[in-house]
Short mmCIF file of C-alpha atoms in Angstrom, two decimals:
data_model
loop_
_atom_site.label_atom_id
_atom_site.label_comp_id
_atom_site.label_asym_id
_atom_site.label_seq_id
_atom_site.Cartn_x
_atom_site.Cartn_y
_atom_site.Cartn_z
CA UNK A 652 1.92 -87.09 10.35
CA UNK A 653 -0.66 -89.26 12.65
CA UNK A 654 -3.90 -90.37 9.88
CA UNK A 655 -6.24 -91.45 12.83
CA UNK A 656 -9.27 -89.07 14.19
CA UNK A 657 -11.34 -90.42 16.94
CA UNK A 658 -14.22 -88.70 18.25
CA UNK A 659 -12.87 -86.20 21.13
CA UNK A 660 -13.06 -87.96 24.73
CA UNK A 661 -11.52 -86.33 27.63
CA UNK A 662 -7.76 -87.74 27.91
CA UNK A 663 -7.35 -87.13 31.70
CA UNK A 664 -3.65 -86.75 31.58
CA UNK A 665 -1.46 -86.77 35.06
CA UNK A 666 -1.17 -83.84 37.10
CA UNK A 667 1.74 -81.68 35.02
CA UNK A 668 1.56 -83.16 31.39
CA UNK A 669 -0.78 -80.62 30.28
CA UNK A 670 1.48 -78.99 27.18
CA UNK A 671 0.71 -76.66 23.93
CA UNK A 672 0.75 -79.92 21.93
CA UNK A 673 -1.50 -82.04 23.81
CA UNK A 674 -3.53 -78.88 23.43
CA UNK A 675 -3.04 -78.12 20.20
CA UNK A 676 -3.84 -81.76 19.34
CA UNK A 677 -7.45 -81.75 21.03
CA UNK A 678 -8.47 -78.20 20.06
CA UNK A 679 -7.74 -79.11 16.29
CA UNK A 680 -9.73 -82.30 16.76
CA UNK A 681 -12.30 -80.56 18.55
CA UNK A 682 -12.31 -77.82 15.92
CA UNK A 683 -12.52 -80.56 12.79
CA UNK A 684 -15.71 -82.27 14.68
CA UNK A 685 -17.62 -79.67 15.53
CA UNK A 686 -16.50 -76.41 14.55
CA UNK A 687 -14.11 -73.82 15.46
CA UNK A 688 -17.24 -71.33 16.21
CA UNK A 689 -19.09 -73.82 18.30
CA UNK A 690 -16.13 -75.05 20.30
CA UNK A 691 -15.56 -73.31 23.27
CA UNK A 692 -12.79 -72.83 25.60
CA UNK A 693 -15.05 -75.23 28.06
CA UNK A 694 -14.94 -77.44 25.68
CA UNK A 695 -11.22 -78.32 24.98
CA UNK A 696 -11.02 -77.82 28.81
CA UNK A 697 -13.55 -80.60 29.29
CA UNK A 698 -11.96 -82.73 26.62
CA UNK A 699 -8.38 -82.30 28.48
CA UNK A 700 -10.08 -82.45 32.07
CA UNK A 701 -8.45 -79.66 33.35
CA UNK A 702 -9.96 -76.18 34.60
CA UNK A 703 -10.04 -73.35 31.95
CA UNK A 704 -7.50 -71.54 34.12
CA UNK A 705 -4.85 -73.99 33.19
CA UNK A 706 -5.36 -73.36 29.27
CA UNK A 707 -5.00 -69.73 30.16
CA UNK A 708 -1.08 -70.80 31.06
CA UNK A 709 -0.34 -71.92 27.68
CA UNK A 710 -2.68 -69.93 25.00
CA UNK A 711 -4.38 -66.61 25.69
CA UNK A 712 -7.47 -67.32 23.98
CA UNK A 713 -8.86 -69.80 21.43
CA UNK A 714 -7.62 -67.98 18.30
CA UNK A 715 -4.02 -68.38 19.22
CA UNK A 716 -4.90 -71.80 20.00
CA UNK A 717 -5.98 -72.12 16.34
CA UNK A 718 -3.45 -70.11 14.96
CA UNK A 719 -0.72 -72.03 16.91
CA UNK A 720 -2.15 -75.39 14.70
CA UNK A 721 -1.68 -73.55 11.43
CA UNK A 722 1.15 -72.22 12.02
CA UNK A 723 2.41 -75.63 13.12
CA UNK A 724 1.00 -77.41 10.18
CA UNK A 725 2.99 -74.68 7.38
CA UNK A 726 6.31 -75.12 9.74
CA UNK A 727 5.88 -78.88 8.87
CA UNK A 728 5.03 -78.08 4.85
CA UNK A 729 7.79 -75.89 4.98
CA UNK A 730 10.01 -78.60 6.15
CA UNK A 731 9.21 -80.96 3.42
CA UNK A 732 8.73 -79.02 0.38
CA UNK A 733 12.23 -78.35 1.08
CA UNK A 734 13.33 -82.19 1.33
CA UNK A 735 10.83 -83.23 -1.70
CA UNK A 736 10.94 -80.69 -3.87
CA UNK A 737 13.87 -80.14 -6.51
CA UNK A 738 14.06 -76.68 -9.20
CA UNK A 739 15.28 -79.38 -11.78
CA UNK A 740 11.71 -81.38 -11.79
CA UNK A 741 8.78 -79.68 -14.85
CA UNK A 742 6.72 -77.32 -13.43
CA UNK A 743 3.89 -80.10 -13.67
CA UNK A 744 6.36 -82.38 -11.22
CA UNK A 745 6.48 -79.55 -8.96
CA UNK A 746 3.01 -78.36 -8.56
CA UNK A 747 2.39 -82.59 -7.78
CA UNK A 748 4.57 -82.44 -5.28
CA UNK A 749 3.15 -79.38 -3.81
CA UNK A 750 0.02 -80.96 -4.03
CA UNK A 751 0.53 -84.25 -3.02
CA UNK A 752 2.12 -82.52 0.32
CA UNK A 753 -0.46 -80.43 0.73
CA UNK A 754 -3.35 -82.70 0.83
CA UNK A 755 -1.14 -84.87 3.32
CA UNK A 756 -0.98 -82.42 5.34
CA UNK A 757 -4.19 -80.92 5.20
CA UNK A 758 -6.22 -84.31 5.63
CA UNK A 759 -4.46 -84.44 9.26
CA UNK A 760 -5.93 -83.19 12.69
CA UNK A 761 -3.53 -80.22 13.04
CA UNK A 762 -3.01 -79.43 8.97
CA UNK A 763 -7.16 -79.02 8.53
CA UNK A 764 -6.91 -75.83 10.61
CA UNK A 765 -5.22 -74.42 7.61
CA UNK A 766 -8.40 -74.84 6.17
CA UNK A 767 -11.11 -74.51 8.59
CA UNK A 768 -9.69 -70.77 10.17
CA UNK A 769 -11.92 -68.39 9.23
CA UNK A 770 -10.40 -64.65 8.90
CA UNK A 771 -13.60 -63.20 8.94
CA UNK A 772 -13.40 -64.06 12.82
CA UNK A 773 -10.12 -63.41 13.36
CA UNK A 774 -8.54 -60.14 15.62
CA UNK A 775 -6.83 -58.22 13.07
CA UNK A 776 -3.56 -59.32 13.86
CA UNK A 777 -4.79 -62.66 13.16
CA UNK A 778 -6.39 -62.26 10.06
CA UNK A 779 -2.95 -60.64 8.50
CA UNK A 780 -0.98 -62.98 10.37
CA UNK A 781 -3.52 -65.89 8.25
CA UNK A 782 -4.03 -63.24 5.17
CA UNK A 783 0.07 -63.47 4.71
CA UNK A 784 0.63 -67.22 5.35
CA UNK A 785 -2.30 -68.05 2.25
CA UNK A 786 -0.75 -65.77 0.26
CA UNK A 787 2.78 -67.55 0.17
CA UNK A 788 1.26 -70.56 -0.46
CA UNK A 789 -0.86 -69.32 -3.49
CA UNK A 790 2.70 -67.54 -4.86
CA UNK A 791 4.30 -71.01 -4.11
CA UNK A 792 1.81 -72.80 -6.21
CA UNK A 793 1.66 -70.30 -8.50
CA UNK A 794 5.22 -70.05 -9.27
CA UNK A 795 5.06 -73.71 -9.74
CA UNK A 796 2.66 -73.26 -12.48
CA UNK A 797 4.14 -70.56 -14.29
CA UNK A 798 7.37 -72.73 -14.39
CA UNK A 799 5.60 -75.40 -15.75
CA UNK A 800 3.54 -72.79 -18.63
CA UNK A 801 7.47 -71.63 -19.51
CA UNK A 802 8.82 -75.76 -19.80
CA UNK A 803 5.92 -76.56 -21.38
CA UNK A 804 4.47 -79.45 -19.02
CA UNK A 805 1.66 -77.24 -18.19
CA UNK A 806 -0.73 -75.65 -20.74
CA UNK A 807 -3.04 -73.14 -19.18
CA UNK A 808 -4.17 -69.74 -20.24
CA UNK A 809 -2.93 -67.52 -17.07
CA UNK A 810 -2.15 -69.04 -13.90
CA UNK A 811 -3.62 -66.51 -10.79
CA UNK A 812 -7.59 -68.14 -11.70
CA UNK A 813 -5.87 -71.07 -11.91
CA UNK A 814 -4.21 -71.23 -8.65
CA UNK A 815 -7.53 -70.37 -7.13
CA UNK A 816 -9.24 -72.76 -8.97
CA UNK A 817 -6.69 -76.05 -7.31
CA UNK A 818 -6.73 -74.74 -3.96
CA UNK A 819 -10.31 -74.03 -3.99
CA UNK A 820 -10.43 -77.93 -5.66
CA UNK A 821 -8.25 -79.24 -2.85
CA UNK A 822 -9.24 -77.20 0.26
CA UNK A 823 -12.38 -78.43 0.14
CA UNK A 824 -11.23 -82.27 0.71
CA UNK A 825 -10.60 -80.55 4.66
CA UNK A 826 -13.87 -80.22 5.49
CA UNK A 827 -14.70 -83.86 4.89
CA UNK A 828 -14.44 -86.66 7.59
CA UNK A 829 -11.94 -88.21 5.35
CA UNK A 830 -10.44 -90.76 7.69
CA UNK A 831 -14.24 -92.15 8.41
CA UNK A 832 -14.20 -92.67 4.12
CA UNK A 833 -13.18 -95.81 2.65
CA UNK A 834 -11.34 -93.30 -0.20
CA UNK A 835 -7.94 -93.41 0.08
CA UNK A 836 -5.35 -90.14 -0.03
CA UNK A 837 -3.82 -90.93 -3.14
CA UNK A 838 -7.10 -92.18 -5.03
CA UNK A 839 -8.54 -88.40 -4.55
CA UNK A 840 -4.75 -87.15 -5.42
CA UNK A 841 -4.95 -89.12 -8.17
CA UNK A 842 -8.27 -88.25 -9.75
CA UNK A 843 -7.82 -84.44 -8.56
CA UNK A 844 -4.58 -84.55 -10.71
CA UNK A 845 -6.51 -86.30 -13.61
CA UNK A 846 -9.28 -83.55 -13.65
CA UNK A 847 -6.62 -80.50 -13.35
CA UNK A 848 -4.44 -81.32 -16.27
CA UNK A 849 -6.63 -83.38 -18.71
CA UNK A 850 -10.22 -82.41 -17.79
CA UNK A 851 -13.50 -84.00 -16.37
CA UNK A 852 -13.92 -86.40 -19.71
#
């Protein structure tokens, strides 16, 4: 997945190259930089240089907009937690995979929507649309943990808190500029990984 963010600057494309992606692209950008409340349809319109009519072709509104970039983003974790992933690793192997993936994928301008939607603004069908994606991940990770408690690479007292407690650890890094840091992906993997299995100390 593409690593570089610029600041949003309209991309004038040529009459007929308007498409979801391009879209979905500059809304996710849009939504890192300023906001997903305080960007507007206008906005991404602006940004694209076409008339709001013509996003109204492609996305009925900016939730599906938003919802079209997470969805996007879990097709693509889906994808690869296939290909990297293996049953025979420890549980500990397998929850740094997980991750390792999912801070990839979450420290890019599509993946961060994952992070930045916000149920609590969602139509319902959006919220349980949302509501059921986080909750396979969380059994995912989960799952991964408990396999690890039963091999014995993982010593934790229950697991649910747990899971909380790492995605909670890692969402956060989403609502950083992270490509304007100097710290690189796999020094905050690294140190995240440190903290989560042998402590702060």
């Amino acid at each position: 997945m593409p690593t570089k963010t610029v600041k949003p600057k309209p991309v004038r494309p040529k009459r007929g190259s308007i498409n979801k992606k391009l879209i979905m692209d500059t809304s996710a950008l849009m939504f890192h930089e300023k906001g997903y409340d305080r960007t507007t349809l206008d906005d991404i319109a602006g940004a694209l240089s076409i008339t709001k009519p013509s996003l109204y072709y492609h996305f009925a509104n900016k939730e599906e907009i938003l919802l079209a970039c997470v969805f996007s983003a879990d097709d693509y974790f889906r994808e690869e937690i296939a290909r990297r992933d293996d049953e025979s690793y420890t549980g500990r192997k397998r929850v740094e995979v997980f991750l390792r993936l999912y801070l990839e994928v979450i420290t890019h301008d599509i993946g961060v929507s994952m992070i930045l939607a916000d149920d609590r603004v969602m139509s319902e069908e959006g919220r349980t649309r949302y509501n059921d994606l986080r909750r396979v991940m969380n059994e995912a990770l989960e799952g991964r943990i408990k396999a690890g408690v039963t091999d014995g690479s993982i010593h934790v007292p229950e697991t649910k808190l747990t899971t909380y407690a790492i995605f909670g650890m890692f969402n956060w890094v989403g609502h950083w500029h992270f490509r304007k840091s100097s710290t690189s992906l796999e020094k905050v993997f690294d140190r995240f990984i440190s903290v989560i299995f042998d402590g702060i100390g």
